Amino acid sequence: MISFEKPGAKGFKTPLKPIAAMAYFLLPITEIRHALGSERVKMITIRKAEERRHIEGKSQQTWMTFDSENQTDPLKNGFGVLKILNEEILAPGTGFVLHTHKDMVIVTYVREGMIVYKGPLGKIDILETKDFHAANVASDGKQYTFDASPNEDAHIFQSGFTPRKGALKKEGVKKLFTYADRKGILRLIASPDGRNSSLAIEQDVQIYSTFINKGNHMIHELSPGRDAWLHVVKGHILLNDLNLYTGDGAGLAMELSASFTAQEPTEILLFDLCKPIPDEVILIPSNGSTAHPLLKAV
């Protein structure tokens, strides 16, 4: 259910201004906290761990933050340019095929174990614990991921982004980011220009990773016009005044920063995202009409 609440009040006294109303329709929503400044709408979208689609088989478990097959899910199309965020546990000697119907930039993080990754161009990479890997998958392409260990499960995360127009020209690349590299700082893992020894990817996205101790506080400032998705890999944080636990995610739109405090030792993935080019423009009547069904709620 979508609810709108003004701080200190039980509801809006007047309809939303057109630009504020438009902001609600341009962002998928499950649960929202916001504050209104003159023409500025701040939003935090929460995706709880248990709201993810869970697929359990004999040899594999998958948790999908964004479920494109669930037509009732407000986040079925992802969060901006972030279209895929899957957590996978693979049994020894097993694997899966990811088939994309659109051009995608795929970033794989091996949290535990060892996998074999075969990209759509046929290149094979061996990825071990704490490796990150970036690859391009063209429309209707396939990537293959297998647990290469004879006796240990593999625990991986895969994120997928729509690429910049005319991208997808590079082979897959990998890089090791140790615990020490990421302890106590937001370490840049991937970026469009590969700065600070990060993986270069074909989209204006910055991926950060950190291990943060209990009581430590972090702030990641967001440039104007950028959004962010924060995922709790393991642990417990306080994001503003919201408690997020293992598997929880939060999307931040039109916020000045992502600011959080660890309530226990915690691992975080943070995605700093460019704004997508909308597929269509939603027109709001210039006379301030609230004829749209969702606008009636305010």
PDB file of C-alpha atoms in Angstrom:
ATOM      1  CA  MET A   1       0.000   0.000   0.000  1.00  0.00           C
ATOM      2  CA  ILE A   2       1.200   3.500  -0.832  1.00  0.00           C
ATOM      3  CA  SER A   3       0.809   6.141   1.858  1.00  0.00           C
ATOM      4  CA  PHE A   4       1.725   9.796   1.898  1.00  0.00           C
ATOM      5  CA  GLU A   5       2.433  11.545   5.168  1.00  0.00           C
ATOM      6  CA  LYS A   6       3.715  15.025   5.924  1.00  0.00           C
ATOM      7  CA  PRO A   7       5.959  15.239   9.018  1.00  0.00           C
ATOM      8  CA  GLY A   8       3.940  16.391  11.988  1.00  0.00           C
ATOM      9  CA  ALA A   9       0.598  15.883  10.278  1.00  0.00           C
ATOM     10  CA  LYS A  10      -1.732  13.035   9.395  1.00  0.00           C
ATOM     11  CA  GLY A  11      -2.195  14.091   5.797  1.00  0.00           C
ATOM     12  CA  PHE A  12      -1.686  16.795   3.252  1.00  0.00           C
ATOM     13  CA  LYS A  13      -3.938  19.836   3.578  1.00  0.00           C
ATOM     14  CA  THR A  14      -3.542  20.680  -0.118  1.00  0.00           C
ATOM     15  CA  PRO A  15      -2.777  18.637  -3.263  1.00  0.00           C
ATOM     16  CA  LEU A  16       0.833  18.057  -4.232  1.00  0.00           C
ATOM     17  CA  LYS A  17       2.370  20.579  -6.603  1.00  0.00           C
ATOM     18  CA  PRO A  18       2.685  19.157 -10.154  1.00  0.00           C
ATOM     19  CA  ILE A  19       6.465  18.647 -10.040  1.00  0.00           C
ATOM     20  CA  ALA A  20       6.192  16.870  -6.696  1.00  0.00           C
ATOM     21  CA  ALA A  21       3.378  14.670  -7.967  1.00  0.00           C
ATOM     22  CA  MET A  22       5.405  13.731 -11.022  1.00  0.00           C
ATOM     23  CA  ALA A  23       8.238  12.523  -8.802  1.00  0.00           C
ATOM     24  CA  TYR A  24       5.962   9.892  -7.247  1.00  0.00           C
ATOM     25  CA  PHE A  25       5.204   8.342 -10.648  1.00  0.00           C
ATOM     26  CA  LEU A  26       8.788   8.256 -11.872  1.00  0.00           C
ATOM     27  CA  LEU A  27       9.967   6.025  -8.986  1.00  0.00           C
ATOM     28  CA  PRO A  28       8.820   2.502  -8.028  1.00  0.00           C
ATOM     29  CA  ILE A  29       7.569   2.499  -4.446  1.00  0.00           C
ATOM     30  CA  THR A  30       6.987  -0.091  -1.740  1.00  0.00           C
ATOM     31  CA  GLU A  31       7.341   1.962   1.431  1.00  0.00           C
ATOM     32  CA  ILE A  32       8.180   5.676   1.415  1.00  0.00           C
ATOM     33  CA  ARG A  33       9.380   8.219   3.938  1.00  0.00           C
ATOM     34  CA  HIS A  34       9.685  11.753   2.620  1.00  0.00           C
ATOM     35  CA  ALA A  35       9.974  15.421   3.426  1.00  0.00           C
ATOM     36  CA  LEU A  36       8.785  18.271   1.214  1.00  0.00           C
ATOM     37  CA  GLY A  37      10.893  21.318   0.503  1.00  0.00           C
ATOM     38  CA  SER A  38       9.524  23.942  -1.885  1.00  0.00           C
ATOM     39  CA  GLU A  39       9.707  21.780  -5.031  1.00  0.00           C
ATOM     40  CA  ARG A  40      11.852  18.954  -3.640  1.00  0.00           C
ATOM     41  CA  VAL A  41      10.605  15.497  -2.679  1.00  0.00           C
ATOM     42  CA  LYS A  42      12.922  13.221  -0.697  1.00  0.00           C
ATOM     43  CA  MET A  43      12.110   9.542  -0.803  1.00  0.00           C
ATOM     44  CA  ILE A  44      13.438   6.353   0.728  1.00  0.00           C
ATOM     45  CA  THR A  45      12.067   3.138  -0.780  1.00  0.00           C
ATOM     46  CA  ILE A  46      12.409   0.053   1.422  1.00  0.00           C
ATOM     47  CA  ARG A  47      12.661  -3.530   0.194  1.00  0.00           C
ATOM     48  CA  LYS A  48      12.704  -5.933   3.146  1.00  0.00           C
ATOM     49  CA  ALA A  49      14.607  -9.196   2.855  1.00  0.00           C
ATOM     50  CA  GLU A  50      11.438 -11.261   3.114  1.00  0.00           C
ATOM     51  CA  GLU A  51       9.849  -9.295   0.252  1.00  0.00           C
ATOM     52  CA  ARG A  52      12.474 -10.589  -2.170  1.00  0.00           C
ATOM     53  CA  ARG A  53      11.477 -13.464  -4.424  1.00  0.00           C
ATOM     54  CA  HIS A  54      13.029 -16.642  -3.023  1.00  0.00           C
ATOM     55  CA  ILE A  55      13.655 -19.606  -5.305  1.00  0.00           C
ATOM     56  CA  GLU A  56      14.896 -22.743  -3.572  1.00  0.00           C
ATOM     57  CA  GLY A  57      16.077 -25.854  -5.383  1.00  0.00           C
ATOM     58  CA  LYS A  58      18.114 -28.911  -4.458  1.00  0.00           C
ATOM     59  CA  SER A  59      21.381 -27.270  -5.461  1.00  0.00           C
ATOM     60  CA  GLN A  60      20.689 -23.540  -5.553  1.00  0.00           C
ATOM     61  CA  GLN A  61      18.987 -20.766  -3.628  1.00  0.00           C
ATOM     62  CA  THR A  62      18.196 -17.370  -5.158  1.00  0.00           C
ATOM     63  CA  TRP A  63      16.872 -14.172  -3.605  1.00  0.00           C
ATOM     64  CA  MET A  64      15.772 -11.550  -6.140  1.00  0.00           C
ATOM     65  CA  THR A  65      15.459  -7.962  -4.899  1.00  0.00           C
ATOM     66  CA  PHE A  66      13.663  -7.024  -8.122  1.00  0.00           C
ATOM     67  CA  ASP A  67      11.272  -9.589  -9.627  1.00  0.00           C
ATOM     68  CA  SER A  68      10.487  -8.729 -13.252  1.00  0.00           C
ATOM     69  CA  GLU A  69       7.946 -11.558 -13.454  1.00  0.00           C
ATOM     70  CA  ASN A  70       5.804 -10.225 -10.612  1.00  0.00           C
ATOM     71  CA  GLN A  71       3.460  -7.765 -12.284  1.00  0.00           C
ATOM     72  CA  THR A  72       2.121  -6.564  -8.925  1.00  0.00           C
ATOM     73  CA  ASP A  73       5.558  -5.622  -7.590  1.00  0.00           C
ATOM     74  CA  PRO A  74       6.194  -1.842  -7.758  1.00  0.00           C
ATOM     75  CA  LEU A  75       9.912  -2.644  -8.072  1.00  0.00           C
ATOM     76  CA  LYS A  76       9.546  -5.206 -10.882  1.00  0.00           C
ATOM     77  CA  ASN A  77      11.451  -2.877 -13.233  1.00  0.00           C
ATOM     78  CA  GLY A  78      14.252  -2.339 -10.737  1.00  0.00           C
ATOM     79  CA  PHE A  79      15.356   0.975  -9.285  1.00  0.00           C
ATOM     80  CA  GLY A  80      16.366   3.351 -12.058  1.00  0.00           C
ATOM     81  CA  VAL A  81      19.266   1.876 -14.072  1.00  0.00           C
ATOM     82  CA  LEU A  82      19.726  -0.890 -11.451  1.00  0.00           C
ATOM     83  CA  LYS A  83      17.647  -3.743 -12.877  1.00  0.00           C
ATOM     84  CA  ILE A  84      19.064  -6.837 -11.177  1.00  0.00           C
ATOM     85  CA  LEU A  85      20.253  -7.490  -7.638  1.00  0.00           C
ATOM     86  CA  ASN A  86      20.325 -11.216  -6.943  1.00  0.00           C
ATOM     87  CA  GLU A  87      21.859 -13.153  -4.074  1.00  0.00           C
ATOM     88  CA  GLU A  88      22.814 -16.746  -4.949  1.00  0.00           C
ATOM     89  CA  ILE A  89      24.025 -19.765  -2.982  1.00  0.00           C
ATOM     90  CA  LEU A  90      25.284 -22.583  -5.204  1.00  0.00           C
ATOM     91  CA  ALA A  91      26.098 -26.140  -4.146  1.00  0.00           C
ATOM     92  CA  PRO A  92      29.448 -27.622  -5.247  1.00  0.00           C
ATOM     93  CA  GLY A  93      29.528 -28.467  -8.955  1.00  0.00           C
ATOM     94  CA  THR A  94      26.252 -26.685  -9.768  1.00  0.00           C
ATOM     95  CA  GLY A  95      25.438 -23.440 -11.511  1.00  0.00           C
ATOM     96  CA  PHE A  96      22.944 -21.383 -13.465  1.00  0.00           C
ATOM     97  CA  VAL A  97      22.478 -19.478 -16.698  1.00  0.00           C
ATOM     98  CA  LEU A  98      21.430 -15.818 -16.681  1.00  0.00           C
ATOM     99  CA  HIS A  99      19.564 -14.921 -19.876  1.00  0.00           C
ATOM    100  CA  THR A 100      18.935 -11.222 -20.425  1.00  0.00           C
ATOM    101  CA  HIS A 101      16.376  -9.774 -22.830  1.00  0.00           C
ATOM    102  CA  LYS A 102      18.068  -6.364 -22.854  1.00  0.00           C
ATOM    103  CA  ASP A 103      21.663  -5.179 -23.065  1.00  0.00           C
ATOM    104  CA  MET A 104      23.065  -5.392 -19.539  1.00  0.00           C
ATOM    105  CA  VAL A 105      26.209  -4.643 -17.576  1.00  0.00           C
ATOM    106  CA  ILE A 106      26.615  -7.447 -15.011  1.00  0.00           C
ATOM    107  CA  VAL A 107      28.785  -7.100 -11.895  1.00  0.00           C
ATOM    108  CA  THR A 108      29.402 -10.298  -9.906  1.00  0.00           C
ATOM    109  CA  TYR A 109      30.703 -10.356  -6.327  1.00  0.00           C
ATOM    110  CA  VAL A 110      31.973 -13.640  -4.896  1.00  0.00           C
ATOM    111  CA  ARG A 111      31.487 -13.298  -1.160  1.00  0.00           C
ATOM    112  CA  GLU A 112      32.480 -16.884  -0.411  1.00  0.00           C
ATOM    113  CA  GLY A 113      33.724 -19.789  -2.506  1.00  0.00           C
ATOM    114  CA  MET A 114      35.022 -20.106  -6.050  1.00  0.00           C
ATOM    115  CA  ILE A 115      33.093 -19.943  -9.313  1.00  0.00           C
ATOM    116  CA  VAL A 116      33.687 -20.316 -13.036  1.00  0.00           C
ATOM    117  CA  TYR A 117      32.175 -17.478 -15.057  1.00  0.00           C
ATOM    118  CA  LYS A 118      31.684 -17.822 -18.819  1.00  0.00           C
ATOM    119  CA  GLY A 119      30.529 -14.682 -20.606  1.00  0.00           C
ATOM    120  CA  PRO A 120      28.532 -14.431 -23.844  1.00  0.00           C
ATOM    121  CA  LEU A 121      31.746 -13.963 -25.884  1.00  0.00           C
ATOM    122  CA  GLY A 122      33.118 -17.251 -24.576  1.00  0.00           C
ATOM    123  CA  LYS A 123      35.746 -15.882 -22.192  1.00  0.00           C
ATOM    124  CA  ILE A 124      36.140 -17.969 -19.029  1.00  0.00           C
ATOM    125  CA  ASP A 125      37.184 -16.426 -15.695  1.00  0.00           C
ATOM    126  CA  ILE A 126      37.881 -18.138 -12.373  1.00  0.00           C
ATOM    127  CA  LEU A 127      36.526 -15.969  -9.541  1.00  0.00           C
ATOM    128  CA  GLU A 128      37.456 -16.572  -5.911  1.00  0.00           C
ATOM    129  CA  THR A 129      36.376 -15.151  -2.557  1.00  0.00           C
ATOM    130  CA  LYS A 130      36.364 -11.323  -2.513  1.00  0.00           C
ATOM    131  CA  ASP A 131      36.697 -11.063  -6.307  1.00  0.00           C
ATOM    132  CA  PHE A 132      34.494  -8.632  -8.215  1.00  0.00           C
ATOM    133  CA  HIS A 133      33.884  -9.143 -11.932  1.00  0.00           C
ATOM    134  CA  ALA A 134      32.328  -6.871 -14.571  1.00  0.00           C
ATOM    135  CA  ALA A 135      30.965  -8.190 -17.873  1.00  0.00           C
ATOM    136  CA  ASN A 136      28.717  -7.038 -20.704  1.00  0.00           C
ATOM    137  CA  VAL A 137      25.793  -9.149 -21.868  1.00  0.00           C
ATOM    138  CA  ALA A 138      24.100  -8.095 -25.094  1.00  0.00           C
ATOM    139  CA  SER A 139      20.363  -8.444 -25.667  1.00  0.00           C
ATOM    140  CA  ASP A 140      19.286 -12.103 -25.544  1.00  0.00           C
ATOM    141  CA  GLY A 141      22.801 -13.075 -24.488  1.00  0.00           C
ATOM    142  CA  LYS A 142      23.675 -15.647 -21.839  1.00  0.00           C
ATOM    143  CA  GLN A 143      26.211 -15.890 -19.036  1.00  0.00           C
ATOM    144  CA  TYR A 144      27.123 -19.097 -17.228  1.00  0.00           C
ATOM    145  CA  THR A 145      28.053 -19.280 -13.539  1.00  0.00           C
ATOM    146  CA  PHE A 146      29.187 -22.510 -11.841  1.00  0.00           C
ATOM    147  CA  ASP A 147      30.473 -23.402  -8.376  1.00  0.00           C
ATOM    148  CA  ALA A 148      33.972 -24.694  -9.105  1.00  0.00           C
ATOM    149  CA  SER A 149      34.620 -26.064  -5.618  1.00  0.00           C
ATOM    150  CA  PRO A 150      34.288 -29.827  -5.017  1.00  0.00           C
ATOM    151  CA  ASN A 151      33.093 -29.416  -1.429  1.00  0.00           C
ATOM    152  CA  GLU A 152      32.122 -25.777  -0.622  1.00  0.00           C
ATOM    153  CA  ASP A 153      29.064 -23.697  -1.422  1.00  0.00           C
ATOM    154  CA  ALA A 154      29.524 -20.466  -3.352  1.00  0.00           C
ATOM    155  CA  HIS A 155      27.824 -17.303  -2.085  1.00  0.00           C
ATOM    156  CA  ILE A 156      27.589 -14.616  -4.751  1.00  0.00           C
ATOM    157  CA  PHE A 157      25.795 -11.378  -5.557  1.00  0.00           C
ATOM    158  CA  GLN A 158      24.994 -10.267  -9.099  1.00  0.00           C
ATOM    159  CA  SER A 159      23.873  -6.767 -10.022  1.00  0.00           C
ATOM    160  CA  GLY A 160      22.758  -5.693 -13.485  1.00  0.00           C
ATOM    161  CA  PHE A 161      22.454  -2.252 -15.095  1.00  0.00           C
ATOM    162  CA  THR A 162      21.184  -0.914 -18.369  1.00  0.00           C
ATOM    163  CA  PRO A 163      24.295   0.318 -20.231  1.00  0.00           C
ATOM    164  CA  ARG A 164      25.024   3.644 -21.812  1.00  0.00           C
ATOM    165  CA  LYS A 165      23.934   3.858 -25.446  1.00  0.00           C
ATOM    166  CA  GLY A 166      26.464   2.305 -27.773  1.00  0.00           C
ATOM    167  CA  ALA A 167      28.342   0.514 -24.969  1.00  0.00           C
ATOM    168  CA  LEU A 168      28.992  -3.218 -24.474  1.00  0.00           C
ATOM    169  CA  LYS A 169      32.317  -3.393 -26.277  1.00  0.00           C
ATOM    170  CA  LYS A 170      34.575  -4.884 -23.587  1.00  0.00           C
ATOM    171  CA  GLU A 171      35.391  -8.393 -22.419  1.00  0.00           C
ATOM    172  CA  GLY A 172      34.826  -9.319 -18.772  1.00  0.00           C
ATOM    173  CA  VAL A 173      37.397  -8.154 -16.206  1.00  0.00           C
ATOM    174  CA  LYS A 174      37.928  -9.045 -12.552  1.00  0.00           C
ATOM    175  CA  LYS A 175      39.643  -7.522  -9.530  1.00  0.00           C
ATOM    176  CA  LEU A 176      40.290  -8.595  -5.941  1.00  0.00           C
ATOM    177  CA  PHE A 177      39.127  -6.273  -3.146  1.00  0.00           C
ATOM    178  CA  THR A 178      40.237  -7.708   0.180  1.00  0.00           C
ATOM    179  CA  TYR A 179      38.635  -7.255   3.578  1.00  0.00           C
ATOM    180  CA  ALA A 180      41.433  -4.824   4.463  1.00  0.00           C
ATOM    181  CA  ASP A 181      40.713  -2.818   1.287  1.00  0.00           C
ATOM    182  CA  ARG A 182      37.116  -2.289   2.379  1.00  0.00           C
ATOM    183  CA  LYS A 183      37.278  -2.200   6.190  1.00  0.00           C
ATOM    184  CA  GLY A 184      36.002   1.074   7.631  1.00  0.00           C
ATOM    185  CA  ILE A 185      35.740   2.894   4.295  1.00  0.00           C
ATOM    186  CA  LEU A 186      33.381   2.947   1.345  1.00  0.00           C
ATOM    187  CA  ARG A 187      35.754   1.420  -1.194  1.00  0.00           C
ATOM    188  CA  LEU A 188      35.009   2.224  -4.823  1.00  0.00           C
ATOM    189  CA  ILE A 189      34.583  -1.113  -6.617  1.00  0.00           C
ATOM    190  CA  ALA A 190      33.312  -0.042 -10.051  1.00  0.00           C
ATOM    191  CA  SER A 191      32.920   3.234 -11.928  1.00  0.00           C
ATOM    192  CA  PRO A 192      32.470   4.445 -15.520  1.00  0.00           C
ATOM    193  CA  ASP A 193      36.103   5.595 -15.792  1.00  0.00           C
ATOM    194  CA  GLY A 194      37.804   2.942 -13.640  1.00  0.00           C
ATOM    195  CA  ARG A 195      39.235   5.553 -11.298  1.00  0.00           C
ATOM    196  CA  ASN A 196      41.019   4.651  -8.060  1.00  0.00           C
ATOM    197  CA  SER A 197      41.787   1.187  -9.468  1.00  0.00           C
ATOM    198  CA  SER A 198      38.088   0.288  -9.700  1.00  0.00           C
ATOM    199  CA  LEU A 199      36.483  -1.858 -12.388  1.00  0.00           C
ATOM    200  CA  ALA A 200      35.500   0.192 -15.454  1.00  0.00           C
ATOM    201  CA  ILE A 201      31.851  -0.388 -16.416  1.00  0.00           C
ATOM    202  CA  GLU A 202      29.707   0.850 -19.294  1.00  0.00           C
ATOM    203  CA  GLN A 203      27.311   2.986 -17.270  1.00  0.00           C
ATOM    204  CA  ASP A 204      27.434   6.067 -15.051  1.00  0.00           C
ATOM    205  CA  VAL A 205      27.214   3.968 -11.892  1.00  0.00           C
ATOM    206  CA  GLN A 206      29.546   3.810  -8.912  1.00  0.00           C
ATOM    207  CA  ILE A 207      29.556   0.683  -6.761  1.00  0.00           C
ATOM    208  CA  TYR A 208      30.964   0.815  -3.224  1.00  0.00           C
ATOM    209  CA  SER A 209      31.577  -1.883  -0.630  1.00  0.00           C
ATOM    210  CA  THR A 210      32.413  -1.650   3.055  1.00  0.00           C
ATOM    211  CA  PHE A 211      32.805  -3.616   6.275  1.00  0.00           C
ATOM    212  CA  ILE A 212      31.842  -1.349   9.169  1.00  0.00           C
ATOM    213  CA  ASN A 213      32.145  -1.993  12.908  1.00  0.00           C
ATOM    214  CA  LYS A 214      29.391  -1.495  15.472  1.00  0.00           C
ATOM    215  CA  GLY A 215      28.836   2.161  16.342  1.00  0.00           C
ATOM    216  CA  ASN A 216      30.676   3.519  13.302  1.00  0.00           C
ATOM    217  CA  HIS A 217      28.882   6.044  11.123  1.00  0.00           C
ATOM    218  CA  MET A 218      29.253   6.611   7.375  1.00  0.00           C
ATOM    219  CA  ILE A 219      28.008   9.318   5.043  1.00  0.00           C
ATOM    220  CA  HIS A 220      28.094   9.053   1.261  1.00  0.00           C
ATOM    221  CA  GLU A 221      27.180  12.348  -0.366  1.00  0.00           C
ATOM    222  CA  LEU A 222      25.053  12.214  -3.512  1.00  0.00           C
ATOM    223  CA  SER A 223      25.600  14.680  -6.333  1.00  0.00           C
ATOM    224  CA  PRO A 224      22.517  16.569  -7.567  1.00  0.00           C
ATOM    225  CA  GLY A 225      20.337  14.438  -9.802  1.00  0.00           C
ATOM    226  CA  ARG A 226      21.704  11.102  -8.568  1.00  0.00           C
ATOM    227  CA  ASP A 227      19.987   8.318  -6.632  1.00  0.00           C
ATOM    228  CA  ALA A 228      21.356   5.410  -4.615  1.00  0.00           C
ATOM    229  CA  TRP A 229      20.494   1.855  -3.622  1.00  0.00           C
ATOM    230  CA  LEU A 230      21.930   0.454  -0.388  1.00  0.00           C
ATOM    231  CA  HIS A 231      21.941  -3.295   0.309  1.00  0.00           C
ATOM    232  CA  VAL A 232      22.764  -4.895   3.653  1.00  0.00           C
ATOM    233  CA  VAL A 233      24.825  -7.970   2.756  1.00  0.00           C
ATOM    234  CA  LYS A 234      25.068  -8.991   6.416  1.00  0.00           C
ATOM    235  CA  GLY A 235      24.430  -7.164   9.678  1.00  0.00           C
ATOM    236  CA  HIS A 236      22.255  -4.332  10.957  1.00  0.00           C
ATOM    237  CA  ILE A 237      22.344  -0.588  10.291  1.00  0.00           C
ATOM    238  CA  LEU A 238      20.316   2.472  11.122  1.00  0.00           C
ATOM    239  CA  LEU A 239      19.656   4.460   7.938  1.00  0.00           C
ATOM    240  CA  ASN A 240      18.361   7.798   9.195  1.00  0.00           C
ATOM    241  CA  ASP A 241      15.875   6.312  11.696  1.00  0.00           C
ATOM    242  CA  LEU A 242      15.144   3.145   9.701  1.00  0.00           C
ATOM    243  CA  ASN A 243      16.429  -0.243  10.888  1.00  0.00           C
ATOM    244  CA  LEU A 244      17.798  -2.384   8.048  1.00  0.00           C
ATOM    245  CA  TYR A 245      18.964  -5.965   8.537  1.00  0.00           C
ATOM    246  CA  THR A 246      20.637  -8.711   6.492  1.00  0.00           C
ATOM    247  CA  GLY A 247      19.041  -8.855   3.030  1.00  0.00           C
ATOM    248  CA  ASP A 248      17.214  -5.523   3.357  1.00  0.00           C
ATOM    249  CA  GLY A 249      17.632  -2.811   0.737  1.00  0.00           C
ATOM    250  CA  ALA A 250      16.819   0.879   0.487  1.00  0.00           C
ATOM    251  CA  GLY A 251      16.495   3.177  -2.511  1.00  0.00           C
ATOM    252  CA  LEU A 252      17.251   6.865  -1.996  1.00  0.00           C
ATOM    253  CA  ALA A 253      15.828   9.417  -4.423  1.00  0.00           C
ATOM    254  CA  MET A 254      16.622  13.148  -4.313  1.00  0.00           C
ATOM    255  CA  GLU A 255      18.453  12.720  -1.007  1.00  0.00           C
ATOM    256  CA  LEU A 256      21.587  14.717  -0.253  1.00  0.00           C
ATOM    257  CA  SER A 257      23.405  11.673   1.108  1.00  0.00           C
ATOM    258  CA  ALA A 258      23.230   8.086   2.285  1.00  0.00           C
ATOM    259  CA  SER A 259      23.902   8.285   6.030  1.00  0.00           C
ATOM    260  CA  PHE A 260      23.955   5.168   8.212  1.00  0.00           C
ATOM    261  CA  THR A 261      25.297   3.790  11.506  1.00  0.00           C
ATOM    262  CA  ALA A 262      26.225   0.151  12.154  1.00  0.00           C
ATOM    263  CA  GLN A 263      24.344  -1.490  15.023  1.00  0.00           C
ATOM    264  CA  GLU A 264      26.625  -4.542  14.776  1.00  0.00           C
ATOM    265  CA  PRO A 265      29.508  -5.545  12.457  1.00  0.00           C
ATOM    266  CA  THR A 266      27.992  -5.072   9.008  1.00  0.00           C
ATOM    267  CA  GLU A 267      28.802  -5.467   5.316  1.00  0.00           C
ATOM    268  CA  ILE A 268      27.224  -3.049   2.834  1.00  0.00           C
ATOM    269  CA  LEU A 269      26.951  -2.705  -0.940  1.00  0.00           C
ATOM    270  CA  LEU A 270      26.101   0.816  -2.117  1.00  0.00           C
ATOM    271  CA  PHE A 271      25.140   1.758  -5.669  1.00  0.00           C
ATOM    272  CA  ASP A 272      25.408   5.442  -6.659  1.00  0.00           C
ATOM    273  CA  LEU A 273      23.149   5.709  -9.722  1.00  0.00           C
ATOM    274  CA  CYS A 274      22.654   8.132 -12.579  1.00  0.00           C
ATOM    275  CA  LYS A 275      19.108   9.058 -13.533  1.00  0.00           C
ATOM    276  CA  PRO A 276      17.697   6.888 -16.329  1.00  0.00           C
ATOM    277  CA  ILE A 277      16.250   8.459 -19.435  1.00  0.00           C
ATOM    278  CA  PRO A 278      12.502   7.829 -19.058  1.00  0.00           C
ATOM    279  CA  ASP A 279      10.812   5.672 -21.684  1.00  0.00           C
ATOM    280  CA  GLU A 280       7.764   7.890 -21.549  1.00  0.00           C
ATOM    281  CA  VAL A 281       6.769  11.238 -20.133  1.00  0.00           C
ATOM    282  CA  ILE A 282       3.869  11.396 -17.679  1.00  0.00           C
ATOM    283  CA  LEU A 283       1.874  14.563 -18.118  1.00  0.00           C
ATOM    284  CA  ILE A 284       0.261  16.257 -15.107  1.00  0.00           C
ATOM    285  CA  PRO A 285      -2.673  18.592 -15.922  1.00  0.00           C
ATOM    286  CA  SER A 286      -1.562  22.217 -15.669  1.00  0.00           C
ATOM    287  CA  ASN A 287      -4.751  23.135 -13.805  1.00  0.00           C
ATOM    288  CA  GLY A 288      -3.656  21.027 -10.830  1.00  0.00           C
ATOM    289  CA  SER A 289      -6.373  18.428 -11.417  1.00  0.00           C
ATOM    290  CA  THR A 290      -6.215  15.363  -9.162  1.00  0.00           C
ATOM    291  CA  ALA A 291      -8.109  13.158 -11.594  1.00  0.00           C
ATOM    292  CA  HIS A 292      -5.401  10.495 -11.561  1.00  0.00           C
ATOM    293  CA  PRO A 293      -6.401   7.660  -9.177  1.00  0.00           C
ATOM    294  CA  LEU A 294      -3.190   7.870  -7.170  1.00  0.00           C
ATOM    295  CA  LEU A 295      -3.436  11.636  -6.807  1.00  0.00           C
ATOM    296  CA  LYS A 296      -6.814  11.168  -5.133  1.00  0.00           C
ATOM    297  CA  ALA A 297      -4.912   9.703  -2.187  1.00  0.00           C
ATOM    298  CA  VAL A 298      -3.474  13.149  -1.430  1.00  0.00           C
TER     299      VAL A 298
END
